[in-house]
Amino acid sequence: MLPKLKISAFLLKRLERTKQQCSGCLFGVFYGEGTLLLLSFNIESSLGQLNYEQIQHRFPAELDLCGLVKFGGCTDGEAHLNEVIKSVDITDNPILLQCELGTLVGLRASFFVHGKLEEVPYEVMEAYQLYNDFCFTRLQCGFFLQTAATPESVSREMHVLRKRVADGNLVFNVPQTKIFINNYGPLDKQFSGDSQIQDLIDVIPTPGHEKETASVDKKKPKGQNTPVKRLAPTGCDYEVIHIDVMRSRSRDPVAGEPPHPALSIAVTNEEQIRVQVPLEIEAMAILCRKTKLQRLYDVLIESICRGLRLFELSLIEHLTESGSGKLLVPASYHFYPQEFGHFVSCAYLEGLSDDTPSMLERRKRLHRQFALPVSRPYFRRSNQMRFLGETEDAPWTPLLNTHIGLRPSGVVDGKEYLVNGNYHYYHYLQQQVQDKGWGCAYRSLQTICSWFVLQGYTNAPIPTHLEVQEYLHKINDKPAAFVGSSQWIGSTEISMCLQGFLNVDSKILHVASGAELATIASELAMHFQTQGTPVMIGGGVLAHTIIGVDYCVQTGQVKFLILDPHYTGADDLATIQIKGWCGWKGMDFWAKGSYYNLCMPQRPILY
């Protein structure tokens, strides 16, 4: 019986954006009673085993090679078609997608059955269905690799290490619980042989950020019963189960006391001079919530092995390219490109900055393989996902994405155009700065800078009021008396600071009065579609941040999504939303007698 085919809505949008004649590999999850869900693809001018194996190692465990995709009249994949088909392990019936360029019209899906193609229908799995039906695991563990600094030795010792990992001696624990899982299954009487991943999620304690998470998740699509995602990190709607790794003293089922932690595994080779490399693995897997809990152990082991393979590839690539004979320490990074609907992992070496030529070339290669533009960053270190619990001991940070969960604006037949990405909400009196009455534009600048930091364009610190004043004096825009004063700034000064601190250009837009702001609604909509950056608007002595518009082209009705820097209270999301400090504002919000200047930051070309 052929699998039931589903295709992620994220994947369909990516396929539709592909306008070059090429071939690529498809990756999916096989789950339930014979369902294949297509989640991702890569493209490359030459398809080969090395290509798709390297790509697969970057994906969470259980997201596997399942077929081929062809765009237009492409024939370059024909020579490798049989090789790809033979490499598909998760189903006996590999899939072939045939797409026209730049459109989903005419998309055909076929399974290979006894060497012949059989066309089949498919269902689209929307984003909310993915979030409801699937989750991810993320585990952290440490090993020591002892190896000679040669590609051959690294490959050999990594192979031995993977075998050690898979020998059945590891035990997994869900943090802050007494739930342990070994190769016999979960060691807890509350779980039976029929228990599912969802049963495990239900008993995991809610993290310390539950209040913020719950309030953020209030906005639900109409008609969709979307449960609150207690374990979802900010910026991601999937729940992520965190796992600790231990090592059992024996292979027998553990009774009584939990197993003792094992911090390292050493692999030795007495015939060569060795160096010891610490390997701090972070590995991920994707699971259907209805998957039997009995399978979890094998999936977690596979995720560790994928992480080790990524480390191996990065070490060998550096040894081969540099010829230095020096082993650097690899580290795991997980990224969540919004266009993908799934995580992608990379292994980067300590000591190689994001701007070194080799790192730039690796990222460019990734962009091309995933059909991503090379005009914006996706895989720089600053793009990595921040998981729940990672920032508990970090310095204070403002609230993130305060517009999420707001009620609709009420514009009839309007279309929302919103900031594209994450930002922090900066406002009066934060960081013990007494800027009430004069610091609103400074706070708007800080919010804009946070957007560029959180999108991975820069690692520069958010500029303080004093640093802004010092810079404006340095470039001879302000006199010396301005430094340390309580004088306000406007959109022009904001654009100067964005150029000076971040090398970001801005477009300045002038509006004669508040009554005419509706005339630039279409231009703001285009800005959020193409640039996606927060916009600073200044009028009179007041400054605000625009992070979206809801605009009806037919009637001209518009509302502006405003982030108000004049707020002086505590960083409480509910208060900020209910009191309108972040909310939709109509034309009556603007002063009809004041002129306005808008600073519209432009994305730099960077990857």
GROMACS .gro file of N, CA, C and O in nm, residues 90-178:
model
  356
   90ILE      N    1   1.352   0.550   0.442
   90ILE     CA    2   1.234   0.559   0.527
   90ILE      C    3   1.108   0.506   0.459
   90ILE      O    4   1.005   0.489   0.524
   91THR      N    5   1.114   0.479   0.328
   91THR     CA    6   0.999   0.424   0.257
   91THR      C    7   1.048   0.341   0.140
   91THR      O    8   1.154   0.368   0.083
   92ASP      N    9   0.970   0.240   0.102
   92ASP     CA   10   1.002   0.159  -0.016
   92ASP      C   11   0.959   0.227  -0.144
   92ASP      O   12   0.988   0.178  -0.254
   93ASN      N   13   0.890   0.340  -0.129
   93ASN     CA   14   0.837   0.412  -0.245
   93ASN      C   15   0.885   0.557  -0.245
   93ASN      O   16   0.816   0.646  -0.194
   94PRO      N   17   1.006   0.583  -0.297
   94PRO     CA   18   1.055   0.720  -0.303
   94PRO      C   19   0.960   0.810  -0.382
   94PRO      O   20   0.884   0.763  -0.467
   95ILE      N   21   0.965   0.938  -0.354
   95ILE     CA   22   0.873   1.035  -0.412
   95ILE      C   23   0.945   1.121  -0.516
   95ILE      O   24   1.063   1.152  -0.501
   96LEU      N   25   0.874   1.158  -0.620
   96LEU     CA   26   0.924   1.253  -0.719
   96LEU      C   27   0.823   1.366  -0.731
   96LEU      O   28   0.705   1.342  -0.758
   97LEU      N   29   0.870   1.489  -0.708
   97LEU     CA   30   0.788   1.608  -0.731
   97LEU      C   31   0.835   1.675  -0.859
   97LEU      O   32   0.955   1.697  -0.878
   98GLN      N   33   0.741   1.708  -0.945
   98GLN     CA   34   0.774   1.779  -1.068
   98GLN      C   35   0.703   1.915  -1.064
   98GLN      O   36   0.579   1.921  -1.058
   99CYS      N   37   0.783   2.024  -1.064
   99CYS     CA   38   0.730   2.159  -1.045
   99CYS      C   39   0.761   2.245  -1.167
   99CYS      O   40   0.869   2.234  -1.226
  100GLU      N   41   0.667   2.331  -1.201
  100GLU     CA   42   0.694   2.435  -1.299
  100GLU      C   43   0.768   2.549  -1.229
  100GLU      O   44   0.765   2.561  -1.106
  101LEU      N   45   0.834   2.634  -1.304
  101LEU     CA   46   0.914   2.740  -1.246
  101LEU      C   47   0.827   2.853  -1.194
  101LEU      O   48   0.743   2.908  -1.268
  102GLY      N   49   0.842   2.886  -1.065
  102GLY     CA   50   0.776   3.002  -1.007
  102GLY      C   51   0.627   2.987  -0.986
  102GLY      O   52   0.558   3.087  -0.964
  103THR      N   53   0.573   2.866  -0.990
  103THR     CA   54   0.431   2.846  -0.969
  103THR      C   55   0.405   2.706  -0.915
  103THR      O   56   0.484   2.613  -0.939
  104LEU      N   57   0.293   2.690  -0.844
  104LEU     CA   58   0.251   2.558  -0.797
  104LEU      C   59   0.150   2.495  -0.893
  104LEU      O   60   0.111   2.380  -0.875
  105VAL      N   61   0.108   2.572  -0.992
  105VAL     CA   62   0.017   2.518  -1.093
  105VAL      C   63   0.088   2.406  -1.169
  105VAL      O   64   0.200   2.422  -1.216
  106GLY      N   65   0.022   2.293  -1.178
  106GLY     CA   66   0.082   2.181  -1.248
  106GLY      C   67   0.175   2.096  -1.165
  106GLY      O   68   0.241   2.005  -1.219
  107LEU      N   69   0.185   2.124  -1.034
  107LEU     CA   70   0.270   2.042  -0.946
  107LEU      C   71   0.221   1.898  -0.945
  107LEU      O   72   0.103   1.872  -0.919
  108ARG      N   73   0.310   1.805  -0.973
  108ARG     CA   74   0.273   1.663  -0.976
  108ARG      C   75   0.359   1.586  -0.877
  108ARG      O   76   0.480   1.607  -0.869
  109ALA      N   77   0.294   1.497  -0.803
  109ALA     CA   78   0.363   1.411  -0.707
  109ALA      C   79   0.343   1.266  -0.749
  109ALA      O   80   0.231   1.223  -0.777
  110SER      N   81   0.454   1.192  -0.754
  110SER     CA   82   0.447   1.052  -0.796
  110SER      C   83   0.537   0.967  -0.706
  110SER      O   84   0.646   1.011  -0.668
  111PHE      N   85   0.490   0.848  -0.674
  111PHE     CA   86   0.573   0.751  -0.603
  111PHE      C   87   0.634   0.654  -0.703
  111PHE      O   88   0.574   0.622  -0.807
  112PHE      N   89   0.756   0.607  -0.672
  112PHE     CA   90   0.817   0.501  -0.750
  112PHE      C   91   0.765   0.367  -0.700
  112PHE      O   92   0.782   0.331  -0.583
  113VAL      N   93   0.700   0.294  -0.788
  113VAL     CA   94   0.645   0.163  -0.754
  113VAL      C   95   0.698   0.062  -0.855
  113VAL      O   96   0.666   0.070  -0.974
  114HIS      N   97   0.784  -0.029  -0.808
  114HIS     CA   98   0.843  -0.131  -0.895
  114HIS      C   99   0.909  -0.068  -1.018
  114HIS      O  100   0.894  -0.116  -1.131
  115GLY      N  101   0.979   0.043  -0.993
  115GLY     CA  102   1.055   0.105  -1.100
  115GLY      C  103   0.975   0.197  -1.189
  115GLY      O  104   1.030   0.256  -1.283
  116LYS      N  105   0.845   0.212  -1.163
  116LYS     CA  106   0.761   0.299  -1.244
  116LYS      C  107   0.698   0.407  -1.157
  116LYS      O  108   0.680   0.390  -1.037
  117LEU      N  109   0.664   0.519  -1.221
  117LEU     CA  110   0.604   0.630  -1.149
  117LEU      C  111   0.452   0.616  -1.144
  117LEU      O  112   0.388   0.587  -1.245
  118GLU      N  113   0.396   0.638  -1.024
  118GLU     CA  114   0.251   0.635  -1.006
  118GLU      C  115   0.209   0.766  -0.941
  118GLU      O  116   0.242   0.793  -0.826
  119GLU      N  117   0.138   0.850  -1.016
  119GLU     CA  118   0.098   0.981  -0.966
  119GLU      C  119  -0.005   0.966  -0.854
  119GLU      O  120  -0.096   0.882  -0.864
  120VAL      N  121   0.009   1.048  -0.751
  120VAL     CA  122  -0.078   1.039  -0.634
  120VAL      C  123  -0.123   1.179  -0.592
  120VAL      O  124  -0.055   1.278  -0.619
  121PRO      N  125  -0.238   1.190  -0.524
  121PRO     CA  126  -0.279   1.319  -0.469
  121PRO      C  127  -0.203   1.349  -0.341
  121PRO      O  128  -0.140   1.260  -0.283
  122TYR      N  129  -0.210   1.474  -0.296
  122TYR     CA  130  -0.145   1.509  -0.170
  122TYR      C  131  -0.231   1.607  -0.093
  122TYR      O  132  -0.315   1.677  -0.151
  123GLU      N  133  -0.210   1.610   0.037
  123GLU     CA  134  -0.276   1.707   0.124
  123GLU      C  135  -0.174   1.811   0.167
  123GLU      O  136  -0.056   1.781   0.183
  124VAL      N  137  -0.221   1.933   0.187
  124VAL     CA  138  -0.135   2.040   0.238
  124VAL      C  139  -0.148   2.044   0.391
  124VAL      O  140  -0.260   2.049   0.444
  125MET      N  141  -0.036   2.040   0.461
  125MET     CA  142  -0.037   2.053   0.606
  125MET      C  143   0.000   2.197   0.640
  125MET      O  144   0.112   2.241   0.618
  126GLU      N  145  -0.098   2.270   0.693
  126GLU     CA  146  -0.077   2.409   0.728
  126GLU      C  147   0.011   2.423   0.851
  126GLU      O  148   0.031   2.327   0.926
  127ALA      N  149   0.059   2.546   0.874
  127ALA     CA  150   0.153   2.570   0.984
  127ALA      C  151   0.094   2.528   1.119
  127ALA      O  152   0.161   2.459   1.197
  128TYR      N  153  -0.030   2.568   1.148
  128TYR     CA  154  -0.087   2.537   1.279
  128TYR      C  155  -0.101   2.386   1.300
  128TYR      O  156  -0.089   2.336   1.412
  129GLN      N  157  -0.123   2.310   1.190
  129GLN     CA  158  -0.130   2.165   1.202
  129GLN      C  159   0.006   2.105   1.236
  129GLN      O  160   0.016   2.012   1.316
  130LEU      N  161   0.109   2.160   1.175
  130LEU     CA  162   0.245   2.115   1.207
  130LEU      C  163   0.276   2.137   1.355
  130LEU      O  164   0.327   2.048   1.423
  131TYR      N  165   0.244   2.257   1.405
  131TYR     CA  166   0.273   2.288   1.545
  131TYR      C  167   0.194   2.199   1.640
  131TYR      O  168   0.242   2.164   1.748
  132ASN      N  169   0.072   2.165   1.600
  132ASN     CA  170  -0.012   2.082   1.687
  132ASN      C  171   0.027   1.934   1.682
  132ASN      O  172   0.010   1.862   1.781
  133ASP      N  173   0.077   1.887   1.568
  133ASP     CA  174   0.102   1.744   1.550
  133ASP      C  175   0.246   1.702   1.576
  133ASP      O  176   0.272   1.584   1.600
  134PHE      N  177   0.339   1.799   1.571
  134PHE     CA  178   0.480   1.764   1.583
  134PHE      C  179   0.548   1.846   1.693
  134PHE      O  180   0.503   1.953   1.730
  135CYS      N  181   0.659   1.793   1.741
  135CYS     CA  182   0.742   1.864   1.838
  135CYS      C  183   0.888   1.828   1.809
  135CYS      O  184   0.917   1.744   1.723
  136PHE      N  185   0.978   1.892   1.881
  136PHE     CA  186   1.121   1.864   1.865
  136PHE      C  187   1.180   1.825   2.000
  136PHE      O  188   1.129   1.863   2.106
  137THR      N  189   1.288   1.749   1.994
  137THR     CA  190   1.370   1.723   2.113
  137THR      C  191   1.504   1.793   2.095
  137THR      O  192   1.552   1.809   1.981
  138ARG      N  193   1.562   1.834   2.205
  138ARG     CA  194   1.695   1.896   2.202
  138ARG      C  195   1.773   1.842   2.321
  138ARG      O  196   1.730   1.856   2.436
  139LEU      N  197   1.883   1.776   2.294
  139LEU     CA  198   1.964   1.721   2.402
  139LEU      C  199   2.104   1.779   2.398
  139LEU      O  200   2.152   1.824   2.294
  140GLN      N  201   2.167   1.778   2.511
  140GLN     CA  202   2.304   1.828   2.525
  140GLN      C  203   2.388   1.722   2.595
  140GLN      O  204   2.347   1.666   2.697
  141CYS      N  205   2.505   1.695   2.540
  141CYS     CA  206   2.594   1.597   2.602
  141CYS      C  207   2.739   1.629   2.563
  141CYS      O  208   2.764   1.699   2.464
  142GLY      N  209   2.831   1.579   2.642
  142GLY     CA  210   2.971   1.609   2.619
  142GLY      C  211   3.055   1.483   2.600
  142GLY      O  212   3.032   1.381   2.666
  143PHE      N  213   3.151   1.490   2.510
  143PHE     CA  214   3.246   1.381   2.486
  143PHE      C  215   3.386   1.441   2.471
  143PHE      O  216   3.401   1.562   2.451
  144PHE      N  217   3.485   1.357   2.479
  144PHE     CA  218   3.621   1.394   2.442
  144PHE      C  219   3.664   1.307   2.327
  144PHE      O  220   3.650   1.185   2.331
  145LEU      N  221   3.715   1.370   2.223
  145LEU     CA  222   3.768   1.298   2.108
  145LEU      C  223   3.919   1.305   2.114
  145LEU      O  224   3.976   1.414   2.115
  146GLN      N  225   3.984   1.190   2.119
  146GLN     CA  226   4.130   1.185   2.116
  146GLN      C  227   4.172   1.130   1.982
  146GLN      O  228   4.143   1.016   1.947
  147THR      N  229   4.242   1.215   1.905
  147THR     CA  230   4.271   1.179   1.767
  147THR      C  231   4.394   1.252   1.720
  147THR      O  232   4.431   1.357   1.775
  148ALA      N  233   4.457   1.197   1.617
  148ALA     CA  234   4.563   1.270   1.548
  148ALA      C  235   4.497   1.377   1.461
  148ALA      O  236   4.382   1.365   1.420
  149ALA      N  237   4.572   1.481   1.431
  149ALA     CA  238   4.518   1.594   1.356
  149ALA      C  239   4.528   1.568   1.206
  149ALA      O  240   4.589   1.645   1.130
  150THR      N  241   4.467   1.459   1.161
  150THR     CA  242   4.460   1.429   1.018
  150THR      C  243   4.315   1.393   0.984
  150THR      O  244   4.243   1.340   1.069
  151PRO      N  245   4.270   1.419   0.862
  151PRO     CA  246   4.133   1.384   0.824
  151PRO      C  247   4.104   1.235   0.842
  151PRO      O  248   3.995   1.198   0.886
  152GLU      N  249   4.201   1.151   0.811
  152GLU     CA  250   4.179   1.007   0.821
  152GLU      C  251   4.158   0.964   0.966
  152GLU      O  252   4.069   0.883   0.997
  153SER      N  253   4.239   1.019   1.055
  153SER     CA  254   4.227   0.983   1.195
  153SER      C  255   4.097   1.034   1.255
  153SER      O  256   4.029   0.964   1.331
  154VAL      N  257   4.061   1.159   1.221
  154VAL     CA  258   3.935   1.215   1.272
  154VAL      C  259   3.817   1.129   1.227
  154VAL      O  260   3.728   1.097   1.307
  155SER      N  261   3.815   1.091   1.101
  155SER     CA  262   3.707   1.009   1.049
  155SER      C  263   3.701   0.875   1.120
  155SER      O  264   3.593   0.827   1.159
  156ARG      N  265   3.817   0.813   1.142
  156ARG     CA  266   3.821   0.681   1.206
  156ARG      C  267   3.774   0.689   1.351
  156ARG      O  268   3.693   0.608   1.397
  157GLU      N  269   3.825   0.788   1.425
  157GLU     CA  270   3.790   0.797   1.567
  157GLU      C  271   3.644   0.840   1.587
  157GLU      O  272   3.580   0.799   1.683
  158MET      N  273   3.593   0.924   1.497
  158MET     CA  274   3.452   0.961   1.505
  158MET      C  275   3.362   0.840   1.481
  158MET      O  276   3.256   0.825   1.544
  159HIS      N  277   3.403   0.754   1.390
  159HIS     CA  278   3.327   0.632   1.365
  159HIS      C  279   3.322   0.544   1.490
  159HIS      O  280   3.216   0.492   1.528
  160VAL      N  281   3.435   0.532   1.556
  160VAL     CA  282   3.440   0.454   1.681
  160VAL      C  283   3.351   0.518   1.787
  160VAL      O  284   3.277   0.450   1.860
  161LEU      N  285   3.355   0.652   1.796
  161LEU     CA  286   3.275   0.722   1.896
  161LEU      C  287   3.126   0.703   1.871
  161LEU      O  288   3.049   0.681   1.965
  162ARG      N  289   3.085   0.707   1.746
  162ARG     CA  290   2.943   0.685   1.715
  162ARG      C  291   2.900   0.544   1.754
  162ARG      O  292   2.788   0.522   1.802
  163LYS      N  293   2.988   0.448   1.735
  163LYS     CA  294   2.955   0.311   1.777
  163LYS      C  295   2.941   0.302   1.928
  163LYS      O  296   2.854   0.231   1.980
  164ARG      N  297   3.026   0.374   2.001
  164ARG     CA  298   3.016   0.376   2.146
  164ARG      C  299   2.884   0.438   2.192
  164ARG      O  300   2.821   0.394   2.288
  165VAL      N  301   2.845   0.546   2.122
  165VAL     CA  302   2.719   0.613   2.156
  165VAL      C  303   2.600   0.519   2.138
  165VAL      O  304   2.504   0.521   2.216
  166ALA      N  305   2.608   0.435   2.035
  166ALA     CA  306   2.495   0.348   2.002
  166ALA      C  307   2.500   0.213   2.070
  166ALA      O  308   2.421   0.123   2.036
  167ASP      N  309   2.588   0.196   2.171
  167ASP     CA  310   2.603   0.063   2.230
  167ASP      C  311   2.500   0.031   2.338
  167ASP      O  312   2.503  -0.075   2.400
  168GLY      N  313   2.406   0.122   2.363
  168GLY     CA  314   2.299   0.095   2.459
  168GLY      C  315   2.328   0.138   2.601
  168GLY      O  316   2.247   0.113   2.691
  169ASN      N  317   2.440   0.203   2.625
  169ASN     CA  318   2.477   0.241   2.762
  169ASN      C  319   2.429   0.379   2.803
  169ASN      O  320   2.440   0.415   2.920
  170LEU      N  321   2.383   0.460   2.709
  170LEU     CA  322   2.337   0.593   2.745
  170LEU      C  323   2.195   0.588   2.802
  170LEU      O  324   2.114   0.504   2.764
  171VAL      N  325   2.169   0.678   2.893
  171VAL     CA  326   2.037   0.693   2.953
  171VAL      C  327   1.998   0.840   2.942
  171VAL      O  328   2.081   0.929   2.961
  172PHE      N  329   1.872   0.864   2.910
  172PHE     CA  330   1.824   1.001   2.892
  172PHE      C  331   1.730   1.040   3.005
  172PHE      O  332   1.654   0.957   3.056
  173ASN      N  333   1.736   1.168   3.042
  173ASN     CA  334   1.654   1.220   3.150
  173ASN      C  335   1.589   1.352   3.107
  173ASN      O  336   1.653   1.434   3.044
  174VAL      N  337   1.462   1.366   3.140
  174VAL     CA  338   1.394   1.494   3.119
  174VAL      C  339   1.425   1.582   3.239
  174VAL      O  340   1.392   1.545   3.352
  175PRO      N  341   1.491   1.697   3.220
  175PRO     CA  342   1.532   1.781   3.333
  175PRO      C  343   1.415   1.816   3.425
  175PRO      O  344   1.301   1.831   3.380
  176GLN      N  345   1.446   1.826   3.554
  176GLN     CA  346   1.350   1.860   3.659
  176GLN      C  347   1.241   1.756   3.675
  176GLN      O  348   1.133   1.784   3.728
  177THR      N  349   1.266   1.635   3.626
  177THR     CA  350   1.174   1.524   3.649
  177THR      C  351   1.256   1.400   3.685
  177THR      O  352   1.379   1.399   3.674
  178LYS      N  353   1.186   1.295   3.726
  178LYS     CA  354   1.249   1.166   3.752
  178LYS      C  355   1.220   1.069   3.638
  178LYS      O  356   1.221   0.947   3.658
   0.00000   0.00000   0.00000
